[in-house]
Amino acid sequence: MAANPVSFEEAVALLKAGEICAFPTETVYGLGADATNSGAVLKIYETKKRPRFNPLIAHCADFGMARSIAVFSPLAEKVAALWPGALTLVLPLRPEAGISDLVTAGLGTIGVRVPDLSLARDLIAAVSKPLAAPSANPSGRLSPTTAAMVRAAFHDCVPVLDGGACEKGVESTILAVDGNKIVQLRAGALPRSVVEAATGMPVEVAGEGAEVLAPGMLKSHYAPRAHLRLNAESVEPGEAYLGFGRHEGPSGALNLSPAGDLDEAARNLFAMLALLDEKGATGIAVAPVPDEGLGEAINDRLQRAAAPRDGN
Ligand code: TXA
Ligand code: MG
């Protein structure tokens, strides 16, 4: 491939021509393709080795574009008022919108998101099509939060638009608006409490009595190569330590946030796990992280990273 990272104009040209191109968002880097072009979307699945039953999020430049592909109930509109942001809504698909079946994996619903990073919205607006984009990592591995991580994950075979390090560091919160209920399918960078405050409605959690599930919520996911041990207050022989706040571990150990700040910890999570993996750690002991606010998404990713591998 020619020079990588690619320029904004090159990214637009690639995406318009039905090629894939990774791009930054405020959460993690996405592996993008024109959501209306099945040939282009197929390249995402092949490049990631992603199971075809696992649908993709369609990224939109603004609410108008989102409304052209999904049906918004009054409640969905209320939740969508939190856009742009780290929030994906699963809503009924407008079949006439021309979205490839590969994006929805044949479901009657579609995941839509208007990202907060203006570079991402500018890119989508310039292509003038919704961009299907999963996180830009091989299926089951850590999500990338820098262009360098994307390049390393795909051995520099995927063009990347470089927008610097992602501000949030964990993926978007996924909510299904189902009748008069809001159901969280995936904890993410927008805390549930923010949605509850904005809508005045409780947010149910999928799996805790709620019926809808995201096909992609496999038990083992976001995995580094090293084995993870959670809620660890000290290291065992052969382990590297990943600290949080006052749980610092041995001197020189990485710390998600020495100040105990959950936003900072989310930002550092995937990059620090990747760094420890690169250094060849066979085991990583991770300090306890409180389960409030963004801690819910951090602990969700840590538990999946620690789970026995599903092999995908
Ligand atoms: O922050 C993010 O959400 C990042 C950036 C790039 O936007 N994207 C991301 O995509 O994390 P991905 O593909 O790694 O995760 C999307 C999740 C999957 O678990 C998938 O099953 C679920 O969204 N999903 C997508 N469409 C769905 C639908 N129609 N119904 C239920 N779940 C859906
Ligand atoms: Mg992913």
Short mmCIF file of N, CA and C and ligand atoms in Angstrom, two decimals, residues 28-29 48 50 54 133-144 171 186 216 221-222, ligand 2:
data_model
loop_
_atom_site.label_atom_id
_atom_site.label_comp_id
_atom_site.label_asym_id
_atom_site.label_seq_id
_atom_site.Cartn_x
_atom_site.Cartn_y
_atom_site.Cartn_z
N VAL A 28 -13.42 4.58 19.83
CA VAL A 28 -12.30 3.78 19.34
C VAL A 28 -12.23 3.98 17.83
N TYR A 29 -11.16 3.49 17.18
CA TYR A 29 -11.09 3.57 15.72
C TYR A 29 -12.07 2.56 15.09
N LYS A 48 -11.67 -8.41 9.13
CA LYS A 48 -11.73 -8.63 10.59
C LYS A 48 -11.87 -10.10 10.97
N ARG A 50 -14.73 -11.54 10.94
CA ARG A 50 -15.86 -11.37 11.85
C ARG A 50 -16.99 -12.31 11.44
N ASN A 54 -22.99 -11.16 13.05
CA ASN A 54 -22.79 -10.06 13.98
C ASN A 54 -22.89 -8.71 13.25
N ALA A 133 -19.20 0.60 10.37
CA ALA A 133 -17.87 0.49 10.98
C ALA A 133 -17.91 -0.25 12.31
N PRO A 134 -17.32 -1.43 12.35
CA PRO A 134 -17.03 -2.06 13.62
C PRO A 134 -15.71 -1.51 14.14
N SER A 135 -15.35 -1.85 15.35
CA SER A 135 -14.04 -1.44 15.84
C SER A 135 -12.97 -2.04 14.93
N ALA A 136 -11.87 -1.30 14.71
CA ALA A 136 -10.87 -1.66 13.71
C ALA A 136 -9.83 -2.63 14.26
N ASN A 137 -10.32 -3.82 14.69
CA ASN A 137 -9.42 -4.85 15.23
C ASN A 137 -9.85 -6.20 14.66
N PRO A 138 -8.92 -7.16 14.55
CA PRO A 138 -9.35 -8.50 14.19
C PRO A 138 -10.39 -8.98 15.21
N SER A 139 -11.40 -9.71 14.76
CA SER A 139 -12.50 -10.13 15.62
C SER A 139 -11.99 -10.75 16.92
N GLY A 140 -12.56 -10.31 18.04
CA GLY A 140 -12.20 -10.89 19.34
C GLY A 140 -10.98 -10.28 20.00
N ARG A 141 -10.30 -9.35 19.30
CA ARG A 141 -9.11 -8.77 19.92
C ARG A 141 -9.39 -7.34 20.41
N LEU A 142 -8.38 -6.72 21.01
CA LEU A 142 -8.57 -5.41 21.62
C LEU A 142 -8.95 -4.34 20.60
N SER A 143 -9.83 -3.44 20.99
CA SER A 143 -10.18 -2.33 20.11
C SER A 143 -9.06 -1.30 20.11
N PRO A 144 -8.75 -0.73 18.93
CA PRO A 144 -7.64 0.23 18.84
C PRO A 144 -8.05 1.64 19.20
N GLU A 171 -15.81 1.56 23.71
CA GLU A 171 -16.83 1.67 22.68
C GLU A 171 -18.08 2.36 23.19
N ARG A 186 -25.18 -3.00 25.57
CA ARG A 186 -23.74 -3.00 25.88
C ARG A 186 -23.43 -1.76 26.70
N GLY A 216 -23.32 -9.48 19.05
CA GLY A 216 -21.87 -9.43 19.21
C GLY A 216 -21.39 -9.54 20.65
N HIS A 221 -14.21 -11.56 24.56
CA HIS A 221 -14.07 -10.54 23.54
C HIS A 221 -13.03 -9.56 24.07
N TYR A 222 -12.63 -8.64 23.19
CA TYR A 222 -11.70 -7.59 23.62
C TYR A 222 -10.47 -8.22 24.28
MG MG B 2 -15.61 -4.55 18.44
#
